[in-house]
Structure formats: structure tokens, C-alpha cells
C-alpha angles and dihedrals in degrees: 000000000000117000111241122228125240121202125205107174097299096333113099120208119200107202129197112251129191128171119286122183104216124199094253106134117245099237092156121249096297100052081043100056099045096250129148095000122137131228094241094051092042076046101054088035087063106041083064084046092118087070094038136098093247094220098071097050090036077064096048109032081052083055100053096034092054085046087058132263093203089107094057122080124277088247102055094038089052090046083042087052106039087049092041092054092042092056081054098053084057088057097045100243098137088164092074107033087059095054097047099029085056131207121268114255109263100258123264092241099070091059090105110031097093124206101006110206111221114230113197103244117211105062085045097042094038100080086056094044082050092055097047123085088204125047123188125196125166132191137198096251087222098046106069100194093077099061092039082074090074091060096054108050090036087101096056093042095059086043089052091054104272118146116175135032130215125218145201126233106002119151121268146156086201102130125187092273089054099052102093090067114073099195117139086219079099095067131085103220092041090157101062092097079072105037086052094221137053139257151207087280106038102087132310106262096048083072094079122071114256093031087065086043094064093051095043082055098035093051085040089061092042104263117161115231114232118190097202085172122106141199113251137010125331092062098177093032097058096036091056087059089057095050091048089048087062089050097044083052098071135345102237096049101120119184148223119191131179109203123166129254124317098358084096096052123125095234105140113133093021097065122044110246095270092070105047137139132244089250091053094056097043093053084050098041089039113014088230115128105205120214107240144195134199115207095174106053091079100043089104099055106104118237092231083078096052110099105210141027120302134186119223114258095004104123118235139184115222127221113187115209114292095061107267130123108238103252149184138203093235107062134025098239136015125214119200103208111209110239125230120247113261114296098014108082090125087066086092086098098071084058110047088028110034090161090064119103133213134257130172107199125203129219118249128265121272094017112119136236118286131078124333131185139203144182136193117210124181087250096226089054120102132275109282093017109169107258122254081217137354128182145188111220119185142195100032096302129113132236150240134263133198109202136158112232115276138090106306129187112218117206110198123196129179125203088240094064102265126134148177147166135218145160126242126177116218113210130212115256125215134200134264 
């Protein structure tokens, strides 16, 4: 087999390749292309997707999206979206998962307040967060940056006093009887306190990128993992009583948590109890109010409204003119996260990881034009470890890769079924 090149700026890297089966099902060219396949078949595919290799719905569901979903109902092309986006996120194709899982409208309420001055939030936000017991952060599960803003600021949690972290989606046979107890006996990956990474079957999310590596860097500074899911009905409900479980344990346990959307929202006295938050149920169950954040009501203000320079993915607060923060009644603060400019949304790495350096990897030879993933695992780590990167490259181009130096594995997969496997080592780069 042909060796693949690797680039790194002008330095060229050959890597040795053998043959790697991947689990990429063998659907034939035509299911692997994308080809002839219906929405509603692409649609039901990708409601199972927590049990699916992503590769082969992240080709068909390319493949009906770029055919056109306008006929189908709002409902189904919102559920399509929201799924597709989230099966690129796992690929690391935040590109992508940006553009179909689509941006919130900028709220109402901001028509007439005029220039908004961006305020860079955490150094103004971090002597509150110090002072809470509970602190609440959510992200859009298709817009990677904002969860990118846990990574950043996990350093200075732990340093302000935080010591467990609660998490979204991982596996776990805990139901609502079982909630009071907080044992990690529910979970299905109850060891990764002590790998220090996750794995395949450890939850949904930490099988994207950044998302594991918010739980690599959080268990590397001594967080605490904490699974509030359940199994079954009354989500929140039950989630809550995890939550109050950690807090009854010991009195100084203080903790971080990164829900999605809406689930950390105040909402107590507006929605009837069925339909309440995790935060309302913890202050009932608990009496404990969190402090929480929403980093995804204000990713639909443009930034030609922002007065003043922002960095991209650095989180800020915004204060319009006459002097007052852009609020809502739901949470306590609001972050504007500075979008990346079109095509480089993947370019949160240099963000959240500085010390990561780039490589764009080339297919390898032979193979023909179409997508093409790939993936880059620490080699002595075990089998479905989440990837330190992972990357969709198109056409019949390559990809980049953001990876920290050190010895890498590179699992490659082509839409037509082809697959191989090689070993790159990424050197440290120092300055001029």
C-alpha cells in the first residue's frame, strides 16, 4: 500500500500505513456514497445515532441534506438538523455542524440597544463563580465554542474550589429510584476517574473531541465526574437528586456542571413543575440556587453590532451604552462567544489548546475523491478512546489536525469503504 503524506507547514512527514479494517459498515458504493437514500430513511438512521458508527450517517445524511430537506415538515428538518450537526461535531467537522445545526435568532430584546461593548467575561464573572457552591454552564450541542468555554475556565474552577463536575449524556443504567444515590456504580464507565480519558462507552458527547477534552483536562486537575443523567423519564427531576446527593456527601463539595440548552435555565414560578429545569429542582430538592451562565442565548447577535475587538471563542459579557450587562430572566449571565470566520470553526483549538500544534494530513494515495475521515488516538490508550482530533476532509483534499506533540495513530476511513491506519509523531515547535 502507498504511504500517505503528511504536511506540517513546509516540512513533509512520510508515515508508515498497514491495513486497518474500520467499522464502517459495508453498505456497498451506493449506501456509502450517500446515494439513493431517502430522507426518511437518512431521518430515522440518525434518531438511533447514539448506538451508530457516526461516518456512515454523516454520508448520508451529506447526501440528503445537499438534495434539499424544504419539502419536509419544520419539525423533522429542525430534529434532521440538530442530529446532522451533532454526527459532525463527532467528527470533528465543526464547519459543518455549525452551518446545518444553525445559530439562535439575536433576542428581541437587543433591537434597541444600540453598539454593545464586549467585556471579556471571565475575569469579570470569576470573583461570583468563586463565591457559588453551584455553578451552571450550557452549550448548543452543535456549536462547539461553547463548550469550548468550559475548557477554558476548568483551571480556574478547580483553583477557585471546585471539586466535581457534572456532565451531560453518559451511560448509565441509574433510574429515578436510584438518584439519590450518587454512586458511580450506575455508570457504565465507573473507572475513568482512574484511565484519565473516556471512552466509547463511557457517554455520547465524550465522543467528540473537545468534549473529551474537557474531561482528559478536568480529571488531570482532580475534578470529580459526576453522570446526573438517568435512565428513564423525569430527566431533570431525577438529575437534580444526583446532584443533591454530591452536596449531602460532604459539605465542602462545590460543583461545576455543563447542561445543554435550556436544562439550566431559572425557571421556578413561570413553568408548572413538570416542566421544570435542572436548576429548579435542585434549589427544591437542595435549597441551593446555582449561578448559572448561558453561553448559547447570544449566538445569534451579529458581530457587526459588537463595539469594540473580540477574539474568537473567548467568551464576553456585553454592556450597551448606557452602562448595563444584556440580561435575561433565566439565567443569571449571558456570554457572547465570538464566532470564527467562515470555514474555520476548527480554529477553537488554538483557543482552548494553544500548545497544539497543526497538521494538515493528506489522504492517502490512490484513494479517490469523496469524504474522507480521520481520526488521531494517543496509540497506548485503549481500544474506542475518545480522539485527540479527528477531522472530514472533502474533494480530494486532506485535513487538519490540531494535536498536542507526542506519538499519534491516525485512523483513516473513506466513504467508499476504504480504510487504513498509520503513526505520525507531532514535534514540539519552538519559537524563532
Amino acid at each position: 500500500m502507498n504511504h500517505p503524506m503528511l504536511l506540517r507547514g513546509k516540512q513533509v512527514l512520510t508515515a508508515v500505513s498497514v491495513a486497518f479494517l474500520l467499522a464502517l459498515p459495508a453498505h456497498g458504493s451506493e449506501r456509502a456514497s450517500g446515494k439513493h437514500v431517502s430522507f426518511d430513511e437518512a431521518y430515522k438512521q440518525l434518531i438511533g445515532l447514539s448506538k451508530t458508527d457516526p461516518r456512515p450517517l454523516f454520508v448520508i445524511s451529506s447526501a440528503v441534506y445537499a438534495d434539499g430537506i424544504a419539502e419536509q415538515s419544520d419539525g423533522k428538518q429542525t430534529v434532521f438538523r440538530e442530529l446532522f450537526g451533532t454526527v459532525a461535531t463527532l467528527l470533528g467537522d465543526y464547519d459543518t455542524a455549525e452551518r446545518v445545526y444553525g445559530l439562535p435568532r439575536e433576542p428581541t430584546s437587543l433591537s434597541t440597544r444600540g453598539p454593545l461593548k464586549p467585556i471579556e467575561a471571565i475575569e469579570h464573572l470569576m470573583p461570583k463563580i468563586s463565591r457559588a457552591r453551584v455553578f451552571f454552564m450550557n452549550e448548543s450541542h452543535g456549536i462547539v465554542r461553547t463548550r469550548g468555554a468550559l475548557l477554558q475556565w476548568l483551571p480556574r474552577l478547580k483553583a477557585a474550589g471546585f471539586t466535581h463536575l457534572a456532565l451531560e449524556a453518559f451511560d448509565t443504567s441509574a433510574t429515578m429510584a436510584d438518584a439519590s444515590n450518587c454512586s458511580s456504580e450506575f455508570r457504565s464507565d465507573p473507572v475513568i476517574e482512574s484511565r484519565g480519558y473516556p471512552v466509547l462507552k463511557s457517554g455520547f458527547y465524550t465522543r467528540e473531541p473537545v468534549y473529551g477534552a474537557i474531561l482528559e483536562t478536568a480529571l488531570g486537575l482532580g475534578f470529580q465526574i459526576v453522570a446526573y443523567d438517568i435512565d428513564g423519564e423525569d430527566r431533570m427531576r431525577g438529575g437534580a437528586a444526583i446532584l443533591a446527593c454530591v452536596l449531602d456527601q460532604n459539605d465542602s463539595n462545590r460543583l461545576v456542571l455543563l447542561g445543554g440548552f435550556g436544562n439550566i435555565a431559572e425557571t421556578r414560578g413561570a413553568r408548572p413543575r413538570d416542566n421544570w429545569t435542572l436548576a429548579d429542582w435542585l434549589f427544591e430538592l437542595s435549597a441551593v440556587d446555582p449561578l448559572t451562565l448561558s453561553t448559547t442565548t447570544l449566538l445569534g447577535v451579529s458581530p457587526k453590532r459588537i463595539d469594540g475587538v473580540t477574539k474568537p471563542g473567548v467568551p464576553y459579557m456585553l454592556m450597551d451604552s448606557a452602562g448595563n450587562f444584556v440580561r435575561s430572566s433565566l439565567y443569571d449571565h449571558l456570554v457572547f462567544i465570538a464566532p470564527f470566520p467562515g470555514g474555520q470553526q476548527r480554529s477553537i483549538w488554538n483557543v482552548v489548546s494553544p500548545e497544539r500544534e497543526v497538521f494538515e494530513i493528506k489522504r492517502p494515495a490512490g484513494w479517490s475523491p469523496g469524504l474522507a475521515f480521520f481520526s488521531a488516538t494517543i496509540p497506548d490508550r485503549e481500544a474506542g478512546a475518545t480522539p485527540s482530533d479527528a477531522c472530514v476532509a472533502t474533494g480530494d483534499e486532506g485535513c487538519t489536525l490540531f494535536l498536542s506533540p507526542g506519538a499519534y495513530r491516525i485512523d483513516a476511513g473513506h466513504a467508499d469503504g476504504s480504510a487504513s491506519v498509520f503513526y505520525i509523531s507531532v514535534p514540539k515547535v519552538v519559537a524563532d
